[in-house]
Amino acid sequence: MKIVHAADLHLDSPMRQVQTYESVPREHFRHATRRALENLVRLCLEERASLLLIAGDLFDGNWEDYNTGLYFVGQLQRLLEGGVQVVWLRGNHDADSVLTKQVKLPENVHELSTSAPETRRFEALGVSVHGQGFRERECAVDLAAGYPSADPDMLNIGLLHSSLTGREGHDKYAPTDPTVLSRKGYDYWALGHVHAHEVVAQAPWVVYPGNLQGRHVREQGAKGAVVITVDRGRIQSAVHRALDVARWAVCQVDVSAATTRDEVLERARERLQAQVDGAEGRPVLARVALHGATRAHTALHHDVDRLEAELRAVAIGTRGAGLWLEKIQLRTRPEGLELRALAQHNEGLGALLTALESLRSSPDALEQFAKEELAELTRLLRTVGPAALEPLSPSNLAQAVEDVESTLLPRLLGEEPRP
């Protein structure tokens, strides 16, 4: 028996800022989430899946009109004709309080309650699915703690939209601990909310499939769903299958060993080619970040417009099925020996390098500095920016140090930095 686990479809959510990227075929990306849903339905039918589980955020908030819902019904009808049962629950984006428009869903679709934990039993399959959806968008309650104990002699699956103990870049909704999940005695926890595929545990299985289609550069890499294989009432495997129709990528290009612009461009070309090859024919929107202490630093910063044009030319030559540059980040610095020599004769540069190295080498010191100096800025940003904006997250703090270095060093050295 096959069961497919998906989450965070965000149907009809736009690919952010694609319209601003030069020469990108916008129509290809316009309905990317719909085409990813079609791939999900095709996967269920090709695998002869008995059950499709959707762990929340099927929609991306209220629809502009009924076309979103009607399109979804059409895809569900294909599953009905193929004998696939569907169980879903609401997440923070399609909570009862958020999704006001409704359409009648086919008889093979079962929505779990938002008022209390509910169990759907499929006796012919030997499967019980337990879960509870979000009534309100904000959910600080451990929903999983209230789920019922496992049904004896059944394959038990917990369907849950949750951040567990917390995941960077995601709000803490329905927080819980894997030990709470384990005590329920279920065979598999089908999670949603986190947009990256992650196997949290295997005894029992606790799995995030990630979202179905990346919509911006923070949602990079392969996106899709998980195919669960069950034999004699036991889970044999849970394999992630890519279903996205376009892919976002961040190419971190270490140019430390490069001594010339041409060598830098060649390293960028190799990394971009690897992204195109790995996308298996999908269009790629890539961010190129050049970093490292290199002898080519001065040459790169001397004419950044030329560098950007050269990198875009490299992308055109590597395009294949489709490659576009989302952004170019120049974060190189002079080699350490050169910097130390300059710092000996420049008190300001020396103080800056010492401070940056101290923050880079001590995550605790960096976090403490941020809390003391950036707390008010963070509070203000959260009042106007998206929920995913976390200036004090470890990755953002580390990146901030690199950004400061790549911005200030060229100015102190009399060069024009890359914005």
XYZ file of C-alpha atoms in Angstrom:
419
model
C 0.000 0.000 0.000
C 1.160 3.528 -0.768
C 0.286 6.680 1.159
C 1.357 10.149 -0.005
C 2.115 12.877 2.546
C 2.105 16.521 1.430
C 1.783 19.897 3.162
C 1.994 23.642 2.595
C 0.701 23.722 -0.971
C -0.166 27.450 -0.634
C -2.286 27.136 -3.755
C -2.200 30.237 -5.975
C 0.422 31.911 -3.802
C 2.603 34.058 -6.107
C 6.274 33.525 -6.844
C 7.569 36.602 -5.054
C 9.230 39.351 -7.098
C 9.582 37.180 -10.215
C 8.040 39.997 -12.230
C 11.046 42.188 -11.382
C 13.664 39.813 -12.782
C 14.845 40.672 -16.265
C 13.959 38.208 -19.071
C 12.265 35.698 -16.742
C 9.311 33.947 -18.487
C 6.707 35.173 -16.009
C 3.878 33.053 -17.371
C 5.856 29.909 -16.603
C 6.005 30.871 -12.929
C 2.577 32.460 -12.619
C 0.731 29.207 -11.934
C 3.638 27.243 -10.489
C 1.708 26.150 -7.381
C -1.141 24.819 -9.533
C 1.212 22.848 -11.715
C 2.927 21.433 -8.628
C -0.507 20.314 -7.383
C -1.097 18.599 -10.730
C 2.211 16.790 -10.233
C 1.062 15.706 -6.767
C -2.175 14.277 -8.172
C -0.244 12.534 -10.945
C 2.119 11.032 -8.365
C -0.804 9.646 -6.345
C -2.317 8.061 -9.430
C 0.946 6.646 -10.781
C 1.855 5.173 -7.393
C -1.696 3.813 -6.999
C -1.823 5.495 -3.617
C -4.690 4.585 -1.340
C -4.500 7.767 0.713
C -3.273 11.360 0.377
C -2.537 13.292 3.577
C -2.316 17.103 3.507
C -0.952 18.559 6.754
C -2.236 22.118 6.508
C -1.772 25.327 4.512
C -3.433 23.887 1.475
C -4.405 27.460 0.641
C -2.561 30.731 1.206
C -5.244 32.629 3.045
C -8.562 33.752 1.645
C -9.008 33.481 -2.124
C -9.519 36.499 -4.344
C -12.373 34.614 -5.993
C -13.766 31.080 -6.202
C -11.446 29.984 -9.014
C -8.816 28.747 -6.549
C -11.306 26.500 -4.792
C -12.896 25.288 -8.016
C -9.518 24.409 -9.474
C -8.701 22.393 -6.354
C -12.031 20.557 -6.590
C -11.191 19.598 -10.167
C -7.916 18.023 -9.051
C -9.647 16.195 -6.190
C -12.137 14.783 -8.667
C -9.248 13.134 -10.503
C -8.239 11.480 -7.227
C -11.815 10.342 -6.609
C -11.892 8.682 -10.013
C -8.562 7.024 -9.188
C -9.812 5.650 -5.874
C -7.587 7.874 -3.699
C -8.936 8.981 -0.316
C -7.831 12.407 0.957
C -7.509 13.599 4.564
C -6.534 17.177 5.304
C -6.559 19.700 8.115
C -6.220 23.444 8.326
C -2.986 25.218 9.177
C -2.341 28.838 10.078
C -2.842 30.070 6.500
C -6.186 28.337 5.941
C -7.550 28.373 9.500
C -11.308 28.626 10.023
C -10.885 32.281 10.931
C -8.944 33.016 7.728
C -10.604 31.033 4.937
C -14.087 32.518 4.511
C -14.896 31.231 1.015
C -15.961 27.591 0.760
C -16.742 25.093 -1.987
C -18.232 21.620 -1.705
C -15.468 19.011 -1.844
C -15.826 15.536 -3.403
C -16.862 12.614 -1.237
C -13.321 11.193 -1.090
C -12.098 14.254 0.855
C -12.231 14.263 4.648
C -11.398 17.404 6.628
C -10.440 16.904 10.265
C -12.153 19.009 12.901
C -10.786 22.326 14.170
C -12.658 22.163 17.476
C -11.194 18.931 18.898
C -8.953 16.024 17.865
C -10.710 13.721 15.408
C -9.962 10.254 14.054
C -10.785 9.017 10.541
C -10.676 5.243 10.267
C -10.249 3.464 6.955
C -11.088 -0.089 7.953
C -10.446 -1.529 4.492
C -6.941 -0.047 4.549
C -6.241 -0.766 8.201
C -5.346 2.914 8.739
C -6.442 5.428 11.389
C -5.633 9.114 10.857
C -5.761 11.372 13.923
C -5.572 15.145 13.860
C -6.934 18.597 14.565
C -6.830 21.678 12.370
C -6.384 25.331 13.322
C -9.523 27.230 14.308
C -7.580 30.503 14.566
C -4.480 31.570 12.697
C -2.517 31.996 15.922
C -2.182 28.679 17.759
C 0.099 28.517 20.804
C -1.490 25.320 22.182
C 0.129 21.883 21.999
C -2.578 20.261 19.883
C -0.740 16.926 19.686
C -0.959 16.460 23.452
C -4.736 16.069 23.108
C -4.628 13.512 20.285
C -6.071 10.084 21.204
C -3.971 6.996 21.862
C -3.263 4.672 18.955
C -5.995 2.360 17.675
C -4.954 -1.267 18.226
C -4.424 -3.414 15.127
C -4.370 -0.333 12.864
C -1.609 1.690 11.200
C -1.833 4.959 13.140
C -0.940 8.295 11.563
C -0.913 11.664 13.317
C -1.660 14.609 11.038
C -0.313 17.822 12.558
C 0.542 21.380 11.524
C 3.279 22.375 13.961
C 6.703 23.932 14.428
C 7.543 21.234 17.017
C 10.120 22.790 19.374
C 10.791 25.571 16.876
C 12.238 25.873 13.383
C 14.206 28.881 12.139
C 12.156 31.142 9.891
C 8.800 29.728 11.045
C 6.396 31.011 13.669
C 5.915 28.807 16.715
C 2.508 27.335 16.021
C 1.057 24.304 17.861
C 4.443 23.749 19.560
C 5.170 20.267 20.845
C 8.053 17.936 21.577
C 8.923 14.713 19.698
C 8.667 12.856 23.022
C 4.997 13.877 23.223
C 4.472 12.447 19.754
C 6.272 9.231 20.610
C 4.052 8.547 23.633
C 0.936 8.359 21.443
C 2.067 5.073 19.960
C 1.522 6.154 16.337
C 3.497 4.714 13.440
C 3.912 7.960 11.497
C 3.529 11.667 12.190
C 2.666 13.570 9.028
C 3.733 17.144 9.791
C 3.235 20.453 8.038
C 4.238 24.119 8.497
C 8.005 23.874 7.923
C 8.846 24.376 4.249
C 11.954 22.192 4.146
C 11.878 18.398 3.919
C 13.083 16.870 7.178
C 12.972 13.419 8.709
C 12.918 14.343 12.392
C 12.807 10.725 13.617
C 12.144 7.204 12.360
C 10.936 5.422 15.503
C 8.210 6.510 15.125
C 8.473 8.312 11.813
C 8.195 12.085 12.278
C 8.417 13.786 8.892
C 8.071 17.205 7.272
C 7.599 16.852 3.502
C 8.341 20.556 2.966
C 6.216 22.690 0.703
C 5.236 21.623 -2.781
C 6.716 24.566 -4.692
C 9.352 27.086 -3.628
C 8.078 30.661 -3.979
C 11.182 32.700 -3.165
C 14.900 32.264 -2.619
C 14.520 31.274 1.043
C 12.626 28.214 -0.200
C 15.470 26.776 -2.220
C 16.162 23.250 -3.359
C 13.898 20.371 -4.374
C 10.300 20.637 -3.166
C 7.667 17.928 -3.145
C 5.927 15.217 -1.123
C 6.730 11.968 0.661
C 5.657 8.536 -0.590
C 5.114 6.101 2.285
C 5.309 2.384 1.517
C 3.380 0.089 3.866
C 3.685 -3.699 3.909
C 1.695 -5.928 6.279
C 0.753 -3.001 8.453
C 4.306 -1.702 8.848
C 6.001 1.286 7.256
C 8.885 0.155 5.072
C 10.060 3.516 3.734
C 9.227 7.206 3.429
C 10.825 8.651 0.291
C 10.758 12.307 -0.744
C 9.729 12.902 -4.363
C 10.378 16.226 -6.107
C 7.210 17.755 -7.593
C 8.188 21.392 -8.085
C 8.065 22.948 -11.553
C 10.721 25.619 -10.929
C 13.558 25.748 -8.462
C 15.280 28.391 -6.380
C 18.953 28.084 -5.551
C 21.672 29.937 -3.667
C 25.087 29.364 -5.215
C 27.733 29.968 -2.578
C 30.892 30.413 -4.631
C 34.108 30.253 -2.614
C 36.672 32.222 -4.610
C 39.471 32.026 -2.027
C 41.799 30.238 -4.442
C 40.977 32.504 -7.375
C 43.564 35.090 -8.380
C 41.843 36.652 -11.413
C 38.353 37.675 -12.541
C 38.334 34.885 -15.106
C 38.980 32.285 -12.413
C 36.134 33.732 -10.340
C 33.785 33.544 -13.323
C 34.797 29.942 -14.006
C 34.034 28.922 -10.429
C 30.645 30.630 -10.675
C 29.941 28.858 -13.971
C 30.708 25.467 -12.400
C 28.351 26.099 -9.469
C 25.575 27.350 -11.742
C 25.978 24.373 -14.051
C 25.641 22.050 -11.064
C 22.364 23.734 -10.135
C 21.007 23.352 -13.678
C 22.042 19.701 -13.821
C 20.467 18.984 -10.439
C 17.157 20.610 -11.390
C 16.444 17.858 -13.950
C 15.062 20.168 -16.606
C 13.307 22.609 -14.289
C 13.930 26.348 -14.675
C 16.271 27.684 -11.983
C 16.259 31.083 -10.314
C 19.659 31.411 -8.669
C 21.309 33.829 -6.292
C 25.092 33.953 -6.692
C 27.103 34.856 -3.592
C 30.840 35.279 -4.109
C 32.766 34.982 -0.855
C 36.217 34.324 0.546
C 39.530 36.086 1.027
C 41.034 36.350 -2.421
C 43.764 38.110 -4.371
C 41.061 39.002 -6.890
C 39.167 41.084 -4.313
C 40.334 44.486 -5.539
C 39.689 43.648 -9.195
C 36.160 42.416 -8.395
C 35.217 45.524 -6.430
C 36.836 47.911 -8.892
C 34.042 47.536 -11.462
C 31.027 45.764 -9.994
C 28.764 46.637 -12.932
C 31.107 44.823 -15.268
C 31.255 41.863 -12.887
C 27.466 41.617 -12.779
C 27.245 41.775 -16.570
C 29.872 39.041 -16.859
C 28.041 36.811 -14.380
C 24.760 37.277 -16.210
C 26.523 36.369 -19.447
C 27.788 33.219 -17.732
C 24.194 32.435 -16.710
C 22.966 32.854 -20.278
C 25.650 30.464 -21.477
C 24.666 27.947 -18.783
C 20.941 28.367 -19.251
C 20.038 24.952 -20.653
C 16.383 24.416 -19.760
C 16.324 27.807 -18.049
C 18.578 29.706 -15.653
C 18.097 33.235 -14.378
C 20.038 35.178 -11.771
C 17.848 36.427 -8.941
C 20.614 38.465 -7.326
C 24.398 38.763 -7.194
C 26.111 39.280 -3.845
C 29.766 40.256 -3.631
C 31.145 39.395 -0.209
C 34.812 38.863 -0.843
C 37.633 40.399 1.180
C 41.360 40.831 0.749
C 43.611 37.980 1.777
C 44.449 37.826 5.494
C 48.125 38.714 5.053
C 47.260 41.854 3.135
C 44.631 42.835 5.698
C 46.952 42.360 8.641
C 49.576 44.512 6.978
C 47.046 47.254 6.295
C 45.602 47.019 9.820
C 49.023 47.719 11.325
C 48.970 51.138 9.694
C 45.265 51.901 10.093
C 43.834 51.997 13.629
C 40.204 52.074 12.465
C 40.643 49.097 10.138
C 42.426 47.161 12.849
C 39.643 47.792 15.371
C 37.003 46.741 12.847
C 38.809 43.508 11.951
C 39.294 42.647 15.626
C 35.625 43.244 16.404
C 34.395 41.251 13.411
C 36.687 38.332 14.169
C 35.498 38.312 17.786
C 31.865 38.151 16.692
C 32.584 35.537 14.024
C 34.431 33.221 16.393
C 31.920 33.433 19.253
C 28.222 32.808 18.459
C 27.338 33.640 22.066
C 29.065 37.011 21.847
C 27.314 37.725 18.557
C 23.918 36.823 20.006
C 24.528 38.953 23.102
C 25.627 41.917 20.975
C 22.514 41.604 18.826
C 20.171 41.415 21.797
C 21.706 44.500 23.375
C 22.141 46.625 20.255
C 19.439 45.385 17.873
C 16.523 44.483 20.143
C 14.533 47.644 19.389
C 15.261 47.420 15.659
C 14.058 43.813 15.664
C 10.843 44.784 17.441
C 10.113 47.487 14.876
C 10.879 45.222 11.926
C 8.438 42.623 13.193
C 5.649 45.202 13.297
C 5.994 46.000 9.603
C 7.687 42.967 8.043
C 6.645 39.372 7.369
C 6.501 36.854 10.189
C 9.460 34.990 8.677
C 11.721 38.012 9.229
C 13.985 37.003 12.125
C 16.944 39.405 12.350
C 18.284 37.645 15.457
C 18.262 34.121 14.054
C 21.741 32.486 14.085
C 22.008 32.340 10.299
C 20.940 35.964 9.848
C 23.366 37.142 12.532
C 26.263 35.293 10.923
C 25.314 36.708 7.536
C 25.140 40.199 9.004
C 28.779 39.956 10.073
C 29.745 38.975 6.528
C 27.653 41.832 5.107
C 29.295 44.378 7.407
C 32.726 43.147 6.395
C 31.995 43.147 2.674
C 30.433 46.630 2.869
C 32.830 48.471 5.169
C 36.178 46.989 4.174
C 36.022 48.228 0.573
C 35.141 51.706 1.839
C 38.033 51.733 4.303
C 40.324 50.500 1.560
C 39.180 53.229 -0.804
C 37.042 50.994 -3.040
C 33.402 51.155 -4.003
C 31.512 48.269 -2.360
C 28.852 46.116 -3.934
C 25.402 47.006 -2.457
